[in-house]
XYZ file of C-alpha atoms in Angstrom:
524
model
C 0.000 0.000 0.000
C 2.838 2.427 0.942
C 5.635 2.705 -1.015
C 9.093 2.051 1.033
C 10.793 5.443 1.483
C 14.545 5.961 1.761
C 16.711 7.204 4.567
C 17.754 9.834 2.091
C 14.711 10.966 1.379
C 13.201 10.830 5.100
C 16.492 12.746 6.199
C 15.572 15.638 2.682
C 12.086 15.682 4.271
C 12.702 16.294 8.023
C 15.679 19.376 6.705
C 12.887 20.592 4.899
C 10.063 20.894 7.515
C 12.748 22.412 9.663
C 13.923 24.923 7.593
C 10.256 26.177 6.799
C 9.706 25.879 10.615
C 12.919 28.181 11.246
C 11.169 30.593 8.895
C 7.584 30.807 10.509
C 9.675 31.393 13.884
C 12.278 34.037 12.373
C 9.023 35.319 10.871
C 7.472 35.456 14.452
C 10.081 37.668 15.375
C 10.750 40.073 13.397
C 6.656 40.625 12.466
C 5.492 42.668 15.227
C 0.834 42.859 14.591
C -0.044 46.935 14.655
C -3.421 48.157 16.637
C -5.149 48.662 13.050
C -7.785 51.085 14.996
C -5.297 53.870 16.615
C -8.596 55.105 18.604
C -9.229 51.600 19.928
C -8.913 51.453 23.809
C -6.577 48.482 23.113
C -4.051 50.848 21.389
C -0.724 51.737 23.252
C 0.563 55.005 21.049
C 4.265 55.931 20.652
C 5.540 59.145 23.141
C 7.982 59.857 20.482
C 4.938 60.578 17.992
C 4.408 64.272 20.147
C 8.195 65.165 18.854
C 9.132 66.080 22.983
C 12.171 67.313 23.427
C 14.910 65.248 24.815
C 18.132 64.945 26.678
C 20.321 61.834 27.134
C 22.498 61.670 30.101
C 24.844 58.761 31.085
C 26.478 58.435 34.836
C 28.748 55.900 36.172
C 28.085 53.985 39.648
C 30.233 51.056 41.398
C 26.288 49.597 42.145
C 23.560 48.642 39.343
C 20.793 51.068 41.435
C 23.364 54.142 42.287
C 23.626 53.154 45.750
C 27.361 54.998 47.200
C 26.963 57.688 44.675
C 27.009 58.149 40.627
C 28.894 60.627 38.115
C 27.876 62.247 35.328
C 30.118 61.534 32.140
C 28.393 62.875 29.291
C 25.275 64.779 28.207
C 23.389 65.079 24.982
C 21.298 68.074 25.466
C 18.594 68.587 22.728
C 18.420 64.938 21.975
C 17.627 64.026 17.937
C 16.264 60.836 17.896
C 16.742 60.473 13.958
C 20.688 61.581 14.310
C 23.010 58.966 15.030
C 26.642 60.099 16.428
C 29.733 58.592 18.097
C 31.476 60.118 20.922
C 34.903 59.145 22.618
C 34.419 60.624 26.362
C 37.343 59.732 29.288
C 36.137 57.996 32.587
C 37.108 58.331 35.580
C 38.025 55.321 37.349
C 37.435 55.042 41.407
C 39.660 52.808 43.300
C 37.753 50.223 43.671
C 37.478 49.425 39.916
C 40.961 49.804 40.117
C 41.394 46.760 42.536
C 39.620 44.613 40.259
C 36.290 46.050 41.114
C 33.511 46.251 38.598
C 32.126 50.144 37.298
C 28.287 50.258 35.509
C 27.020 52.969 32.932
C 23.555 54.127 33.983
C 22.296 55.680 30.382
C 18.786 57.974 31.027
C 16.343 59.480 28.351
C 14.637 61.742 29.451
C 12.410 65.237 28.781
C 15.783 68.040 28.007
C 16.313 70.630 31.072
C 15.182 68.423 33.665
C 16.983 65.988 35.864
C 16.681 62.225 35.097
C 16.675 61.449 39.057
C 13.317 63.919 39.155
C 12.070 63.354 35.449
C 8.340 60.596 35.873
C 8.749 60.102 31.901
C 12.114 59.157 31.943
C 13.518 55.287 30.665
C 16.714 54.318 31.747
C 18.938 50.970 31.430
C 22.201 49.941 33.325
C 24.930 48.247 31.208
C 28.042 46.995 33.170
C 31.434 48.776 31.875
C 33.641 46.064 33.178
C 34.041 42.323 32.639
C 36.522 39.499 34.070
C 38.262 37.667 31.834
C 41.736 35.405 32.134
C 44.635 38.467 30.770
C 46.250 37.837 27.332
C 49.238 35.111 27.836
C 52.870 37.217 28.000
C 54.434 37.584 24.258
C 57.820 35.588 24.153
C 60.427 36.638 21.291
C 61.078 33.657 18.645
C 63.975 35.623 17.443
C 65.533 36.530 20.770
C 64.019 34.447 22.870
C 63.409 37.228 25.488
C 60.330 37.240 27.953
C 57.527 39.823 27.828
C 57.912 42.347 30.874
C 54.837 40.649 32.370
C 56.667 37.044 32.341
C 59.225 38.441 33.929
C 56.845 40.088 36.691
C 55.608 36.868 37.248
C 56.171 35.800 40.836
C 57.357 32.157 41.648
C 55.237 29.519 43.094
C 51.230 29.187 44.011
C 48.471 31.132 41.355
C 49.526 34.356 40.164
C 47.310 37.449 38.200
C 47.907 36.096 35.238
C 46.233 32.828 35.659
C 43.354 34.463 37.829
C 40.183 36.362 35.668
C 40.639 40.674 36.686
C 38.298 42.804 35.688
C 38.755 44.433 31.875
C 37.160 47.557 30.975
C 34.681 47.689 28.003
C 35.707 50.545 25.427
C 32.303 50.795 23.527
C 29.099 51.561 25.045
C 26.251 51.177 21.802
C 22.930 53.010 22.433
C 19.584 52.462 19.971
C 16.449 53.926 20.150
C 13.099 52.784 18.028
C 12.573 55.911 15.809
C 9.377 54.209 14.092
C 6.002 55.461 15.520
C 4.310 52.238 16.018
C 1.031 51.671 17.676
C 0.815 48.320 19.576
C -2.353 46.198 20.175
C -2.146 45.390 23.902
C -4.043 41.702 23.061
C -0.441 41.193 20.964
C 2.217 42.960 22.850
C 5.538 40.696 22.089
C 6.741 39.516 25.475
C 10.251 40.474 24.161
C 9.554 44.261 23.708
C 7.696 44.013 26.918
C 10.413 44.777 29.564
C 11.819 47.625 27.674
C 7.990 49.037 27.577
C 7.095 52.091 30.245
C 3.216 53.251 29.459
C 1.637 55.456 31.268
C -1.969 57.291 30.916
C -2.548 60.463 29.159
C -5.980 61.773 29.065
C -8.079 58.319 27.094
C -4.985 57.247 25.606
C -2.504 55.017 26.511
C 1.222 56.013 25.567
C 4.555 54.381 25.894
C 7.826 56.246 26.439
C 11.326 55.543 24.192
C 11.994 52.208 23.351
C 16.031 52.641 24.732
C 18.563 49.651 24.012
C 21.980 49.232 24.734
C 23.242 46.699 22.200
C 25.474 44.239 24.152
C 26.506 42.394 21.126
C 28.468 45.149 20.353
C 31.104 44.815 22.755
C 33.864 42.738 21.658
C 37.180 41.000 23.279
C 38.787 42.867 20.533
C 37.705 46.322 22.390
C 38.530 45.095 25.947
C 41.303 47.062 27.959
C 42.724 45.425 30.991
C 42.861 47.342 34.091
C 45.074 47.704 36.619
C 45.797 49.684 39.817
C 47.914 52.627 37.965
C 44.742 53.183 35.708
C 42.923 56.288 36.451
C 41.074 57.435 33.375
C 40.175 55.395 30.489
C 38.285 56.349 27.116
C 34.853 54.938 26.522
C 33.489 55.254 22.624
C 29.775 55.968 23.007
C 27.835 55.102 19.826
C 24.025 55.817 19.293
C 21.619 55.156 15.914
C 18.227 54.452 15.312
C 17.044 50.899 15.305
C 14.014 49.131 13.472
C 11.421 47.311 15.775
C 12.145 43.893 13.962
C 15.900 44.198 14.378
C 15.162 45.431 18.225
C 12.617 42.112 18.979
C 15.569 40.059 17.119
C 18.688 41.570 18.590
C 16.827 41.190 21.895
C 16.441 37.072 21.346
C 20.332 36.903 20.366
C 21.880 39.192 23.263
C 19.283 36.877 25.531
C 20.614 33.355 24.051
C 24.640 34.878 24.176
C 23.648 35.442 27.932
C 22.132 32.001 28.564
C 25.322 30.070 27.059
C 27.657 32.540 29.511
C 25.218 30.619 32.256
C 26.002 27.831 30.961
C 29.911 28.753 31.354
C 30.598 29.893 27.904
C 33.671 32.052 28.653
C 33.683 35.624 27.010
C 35.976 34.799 24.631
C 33.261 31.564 23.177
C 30.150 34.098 23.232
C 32.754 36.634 21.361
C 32.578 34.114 18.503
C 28.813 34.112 18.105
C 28.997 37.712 18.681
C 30.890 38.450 15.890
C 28.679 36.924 13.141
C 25.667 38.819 14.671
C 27.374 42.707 14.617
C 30.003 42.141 11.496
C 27.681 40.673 9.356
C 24.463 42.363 7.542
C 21.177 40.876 8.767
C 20.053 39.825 5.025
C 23.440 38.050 4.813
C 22.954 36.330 8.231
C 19.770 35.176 6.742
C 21.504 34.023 3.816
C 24.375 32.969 5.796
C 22.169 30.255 8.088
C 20.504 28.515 4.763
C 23.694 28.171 3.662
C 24.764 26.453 6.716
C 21.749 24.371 7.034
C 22.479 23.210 2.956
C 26.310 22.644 4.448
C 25.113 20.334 7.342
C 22.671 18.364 4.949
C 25.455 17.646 2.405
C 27.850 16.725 4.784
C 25.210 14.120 5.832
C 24.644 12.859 2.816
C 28.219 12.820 1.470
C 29.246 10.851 4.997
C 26.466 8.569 4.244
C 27.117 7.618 0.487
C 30.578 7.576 1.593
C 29.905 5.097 3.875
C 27.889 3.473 2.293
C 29.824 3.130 -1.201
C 33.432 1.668 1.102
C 30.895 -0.354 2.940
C 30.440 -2.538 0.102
C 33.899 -2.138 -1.752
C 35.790 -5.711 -2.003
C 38.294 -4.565 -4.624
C 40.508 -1.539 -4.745
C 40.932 -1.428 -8.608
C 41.270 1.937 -10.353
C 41.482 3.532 -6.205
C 44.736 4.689 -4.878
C 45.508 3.325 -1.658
C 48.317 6.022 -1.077
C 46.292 8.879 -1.611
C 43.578 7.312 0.663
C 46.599 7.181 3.422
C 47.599 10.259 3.063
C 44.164 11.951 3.085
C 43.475 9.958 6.515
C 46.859 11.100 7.709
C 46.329 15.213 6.765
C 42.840 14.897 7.710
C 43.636 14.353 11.609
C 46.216 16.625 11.542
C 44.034 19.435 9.851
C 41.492 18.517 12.427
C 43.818 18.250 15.676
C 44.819 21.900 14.320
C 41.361 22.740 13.898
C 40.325 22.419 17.289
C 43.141 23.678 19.139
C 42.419 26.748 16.990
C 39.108 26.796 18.565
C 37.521 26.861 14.671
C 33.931 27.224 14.793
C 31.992 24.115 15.394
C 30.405 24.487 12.106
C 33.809 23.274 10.516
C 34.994 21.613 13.840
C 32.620 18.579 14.042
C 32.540 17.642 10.150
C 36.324 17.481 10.360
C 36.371 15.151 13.242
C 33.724 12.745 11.732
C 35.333 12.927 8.526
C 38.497 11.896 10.596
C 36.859 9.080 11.636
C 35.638 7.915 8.750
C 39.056 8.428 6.524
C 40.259 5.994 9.536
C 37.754 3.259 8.717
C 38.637 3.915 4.880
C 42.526 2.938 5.082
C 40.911 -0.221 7.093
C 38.934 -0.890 4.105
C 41.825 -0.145 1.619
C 44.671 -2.101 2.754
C 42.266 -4.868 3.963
C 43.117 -4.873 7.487
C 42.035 -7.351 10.091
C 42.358 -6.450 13.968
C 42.603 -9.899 15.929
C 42.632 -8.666 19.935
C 44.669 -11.578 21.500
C 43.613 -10.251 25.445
C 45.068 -6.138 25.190
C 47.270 -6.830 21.895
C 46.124 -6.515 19.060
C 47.223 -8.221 15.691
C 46.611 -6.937 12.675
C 46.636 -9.088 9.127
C 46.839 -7.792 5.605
C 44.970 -9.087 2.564
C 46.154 -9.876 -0.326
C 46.087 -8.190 -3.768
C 44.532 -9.977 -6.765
C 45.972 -9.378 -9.968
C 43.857 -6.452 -11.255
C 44.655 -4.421 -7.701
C 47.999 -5.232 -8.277
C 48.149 -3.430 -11.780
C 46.668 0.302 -9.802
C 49.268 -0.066 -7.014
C 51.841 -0.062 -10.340
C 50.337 2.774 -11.782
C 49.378 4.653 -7.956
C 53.633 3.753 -7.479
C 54.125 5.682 -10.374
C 52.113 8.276 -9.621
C 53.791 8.914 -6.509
C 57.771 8.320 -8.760
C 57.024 11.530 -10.943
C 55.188 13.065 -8.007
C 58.288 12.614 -5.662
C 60.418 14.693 -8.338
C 58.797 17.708 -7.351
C 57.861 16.565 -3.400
C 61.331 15.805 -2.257
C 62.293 19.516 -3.065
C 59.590 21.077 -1.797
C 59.633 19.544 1.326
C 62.618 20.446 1.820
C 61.809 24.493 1.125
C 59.114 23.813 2.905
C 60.425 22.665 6.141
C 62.573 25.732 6.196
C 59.984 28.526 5.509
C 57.028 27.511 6.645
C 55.262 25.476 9.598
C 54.362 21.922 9.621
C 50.523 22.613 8.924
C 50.976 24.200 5.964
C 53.168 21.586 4.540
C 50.204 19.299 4.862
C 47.917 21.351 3.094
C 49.944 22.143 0.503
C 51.377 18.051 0.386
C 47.019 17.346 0.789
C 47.312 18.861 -2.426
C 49.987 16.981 -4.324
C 48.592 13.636 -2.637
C 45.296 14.072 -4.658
C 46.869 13.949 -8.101
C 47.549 9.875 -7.918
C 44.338 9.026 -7.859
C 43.726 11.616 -11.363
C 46.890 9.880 -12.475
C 45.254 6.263 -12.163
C 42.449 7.253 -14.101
C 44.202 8.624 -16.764
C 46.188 5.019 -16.803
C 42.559 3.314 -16.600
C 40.718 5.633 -19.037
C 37.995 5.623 -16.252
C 36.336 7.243 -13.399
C 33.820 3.951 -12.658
C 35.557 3.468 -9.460
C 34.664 6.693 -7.829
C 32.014 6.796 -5.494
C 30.113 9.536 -8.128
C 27.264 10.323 -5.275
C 29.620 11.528 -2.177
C 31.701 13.740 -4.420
C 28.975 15.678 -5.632
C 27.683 15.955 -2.028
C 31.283 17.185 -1.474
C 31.231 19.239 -4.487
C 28.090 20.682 -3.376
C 29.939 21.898 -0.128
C 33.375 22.784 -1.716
C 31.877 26.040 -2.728
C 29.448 26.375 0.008
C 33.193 26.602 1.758
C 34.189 29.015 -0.449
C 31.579 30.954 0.778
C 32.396 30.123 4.433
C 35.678 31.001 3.889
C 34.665 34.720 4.074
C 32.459 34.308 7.213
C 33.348 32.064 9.527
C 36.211 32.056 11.639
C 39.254 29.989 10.620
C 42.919 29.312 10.039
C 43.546 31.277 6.721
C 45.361 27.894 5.914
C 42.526 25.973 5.925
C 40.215 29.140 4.098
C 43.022 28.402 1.328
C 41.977 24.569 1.330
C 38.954 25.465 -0.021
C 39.689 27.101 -3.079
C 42.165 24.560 -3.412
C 39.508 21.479 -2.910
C 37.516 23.612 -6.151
C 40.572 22.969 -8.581
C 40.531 19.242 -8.134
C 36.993 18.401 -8.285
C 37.075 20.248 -11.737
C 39.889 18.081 -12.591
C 37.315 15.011 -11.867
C 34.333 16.989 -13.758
C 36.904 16.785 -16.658
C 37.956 13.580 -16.383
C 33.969 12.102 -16.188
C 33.323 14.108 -18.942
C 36.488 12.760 -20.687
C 36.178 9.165 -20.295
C 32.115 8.565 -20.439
C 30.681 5.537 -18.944
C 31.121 2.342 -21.212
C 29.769 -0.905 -20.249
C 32.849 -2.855 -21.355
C 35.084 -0.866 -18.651
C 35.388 -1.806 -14.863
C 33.055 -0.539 -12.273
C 33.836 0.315 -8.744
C 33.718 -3.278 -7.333
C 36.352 -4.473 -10.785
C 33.859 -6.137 -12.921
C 32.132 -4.959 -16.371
C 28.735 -4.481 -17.047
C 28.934 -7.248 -19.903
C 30.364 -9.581 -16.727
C 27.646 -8.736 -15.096
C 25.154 -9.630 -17.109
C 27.053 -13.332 -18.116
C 24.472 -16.108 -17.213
C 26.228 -17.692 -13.757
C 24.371 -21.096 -14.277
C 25.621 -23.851 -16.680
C 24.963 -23.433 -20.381
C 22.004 -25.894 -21.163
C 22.486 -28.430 -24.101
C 19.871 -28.514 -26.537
């Protein structure tokens, strides 16, 4: 009655209903319902629509509610709510902050010539200036091999200050305000927007004050100043422009999730990471940017699974090149080891490690190796070669004869200028021309699993992409582009040597073999 359905397809179908789902929530978002009847008793009206004038003032306080005092640092009289601006202001710093205390920013809006401590329609937020983080390790000289100053400040024995967290000052202090006048329906009021929301009653109508923000994504490890007990005055860049309502509501669910993984004991240098791709990146791009990564995830899927699945049944290793398939397992857990002590985004991080893996099982496969555990030791036996595998390690030896002409050289420049890395992505490269060699000596590309390279092709210039957004090694960002010029080598070759049914297929047999009766020839 039902037709049988394939893993494939089940796994196409679930990516699908998710993306779509991702949409309708993204969509839930940054869609914000209107009061369509601005008379309607349900109607909360924008304060901003009366064109008040404004004043923005920003103090400093060692407490979140201004208890043991506050300072003024900068004032904005005659507030425009349309003009954006950037200010660099110098802060005083009290001794406490000094002896790794903390220092907040208390930033008020409120109606111009009247004091924010005294003003009813006033909205205010507290951001903290400071934050603790682990200092930067000393700098050591390769050249002269001398110690940074602070190395040599270093005291001997038990924890010092630079392996305990001391409070950093933040250098950038971002301020929004919704400029829009939008009327909200009080049946619909987003629960996002809702603690940033003051309303108060004027006359019939209801009104809400300035939608304030101060964007926390903003600041950045990049921007962080240590401080120590000779700092007294540091600068602070304070940075204000309009926002949209959507990018508010959506900027509100990101700085909340950033927050939640810090719970969770995400150090400020991991949430820095995510923080980046929100503030450095255009929001129709990060749109763009997360299909693209959900496409990347489902072809690295399915090219691990044909992969798999294609080795899986492999019992010949005619027309394959065993010493390219070594090599590629080799670079690939070096690249990967190199990878994560990078700290490479997990996006790249975890499809390197299971490719690892896999490459592992794949010189298993190749070189036909049996593990027999005798107790804790193993043994391991190797299968033979039939005639026909025997031929492709001749032509993969000679591969590697004309390719060792220009390797031997090059390592050796190599190992003098560069590090070892880069040698194996550069060597990743040379390694991957035996295998086009083999089917240049076979006339054939039969014995390529056809399926997981164009899933791989697929993500080759998804990389490419990548390459320009997410962080990574700029060795690896190379890789990419470097993956693009081989697989057109193989798009030439297919299209060079087309599929005949006389030549060998991946498992060393012909079609024509194939299709032989197996049974005894009956006698008429």
């Amino acid at each position: 009655m039902f037709q049988k359905t394939s893993f494939t397809t089940l796994i196409v179908g679930v990516f699908v209903v998710y993306v779509l789902h991702t949409c309708w929530v993204m969509y839930g978002i940054v869609y914000t319902k209107p009061c369509e009847n601005p008379k309607f008793e349900n109607c909360i009206n924008p304060y901003l629509a009366g064109k008040p004038r404004l004043q923005l003032s920003i103090y400093t306080a060692l407490r979140p509610n201004a208890d043991g005092g506050h300072t003024l640092i900068h004032e904005e009289e005659d507030f425009d709510v349309e003009t954006k601006f950037e200010r660099i202001v110098n802060v005083s710093l009290p001794k406490k902050t000094c002896k790794n205390g903390t220092l907040y920013a208390m930033v008020f809006l409120h109606q111009a010539g009247m004091s924010p401590w005294q003003d009813p329609r006033q909205v205010h937020l507290v951001s903290q200036l400071t934050t603790y983080m682990i200092p930067k390790p000393p700098e050591v000289s390769l050249i002269s091999g001398e110690e940074a100053e602070q190395l040599k400040r270093k005291p001997k024995g038990g924890d010092s200050a630079v392996d305990r967290p001391v409070s950093h000052w933040r250098s950038r202090l971002t301020l929004n305000v919704v400029s829009e006048d939008f009327i909200f329906d009080r049946d619909f009021l987003p629960s996002d927007v809702h603690r940033y929301l003051r309303v108060f009653q004027n006359g019939k109508k209801r009104v809400y004050l300035p939608l304030l923000f101060v964007d926390e994504l903003s600041n950045r490890v990049k921007d962080l100043m240590e401080i120590n007990s000779t700092s007294t005055e540091l600068p602070l860049t304070i940075s204000y422009d309009t926002i949209s309502l959507g990018k508010l509501r959506f900027w509100i669910h990101m700085q909340d999730a950033v927050y939640s993984l810090q719970q969770f004991g995400f150090t400020e240098k991991d949430a820095d990471e995510i923080k980046g791709i929100f503030v450095e990146t255009n929001l129709y791009f990060l749109a763009l940017t997360f299909f693209v990564a959900a496409f990347h995830l489902l072809f690295d899927f399915l090219a691990f699974k044909h992969d798999i699945s294609f080795w899986k049944q492999k019992k010949s290793m005619v027309g394959m090149s065993s010493k390219a398939v070594l090599w590629r397992c080799f670079s690939t857990i070096v690249i990967f080891m190199y990878l994560f002590d990078e700290q490479t985004s997990l996006l790249v991080l975890i499809p390197a490690g299971v490719g690892s893996m896999i490459e592992v099982w794949k010189v298993k496969k190749a070189f036909k190796i049996q593990v027999i555990w005798k107790g804790v030791k193993p043994t391991f036996i190797f299968g033979k070669s039939d005639e026909s595998e025997r031929r492709t390690v001749e032509y993969d030896t000679l591969a590697m004869k004309y390719l060792s002409y220009l390797l031997y050289p090059m390592s050796l420049i190599l190992s003098l200028m560069v590090p070892f890395l880069t040698g194996v992505y550069v060597f990743g490269f040379l390694f991957m021309l035996p295998q086009l060699f083999v089917n240049y000596k076979f006339k054939s590309v039969a014995h390529l699993p056809w399926k997981a390279f164009m899933y791989k092709a697929f993500n080759t210039f998804i990389d490419d992409i990548f390459a320009f957004i997410i962080t990574m090694p700029t060795s690896h960002r190379l890789a990419c582009f470097r993956d693009d010029v081989v697989f057109l080598v193989y798009l030439y070759q297919r299209w060079l040597y087309p599929v005949d049914k006389t030549r060998m297929n991946e498992y060393g047999l012909s079609y024509t073999e194939e299709e032989k009766p197996k049974g005894k020839a009956h006698k008429d």
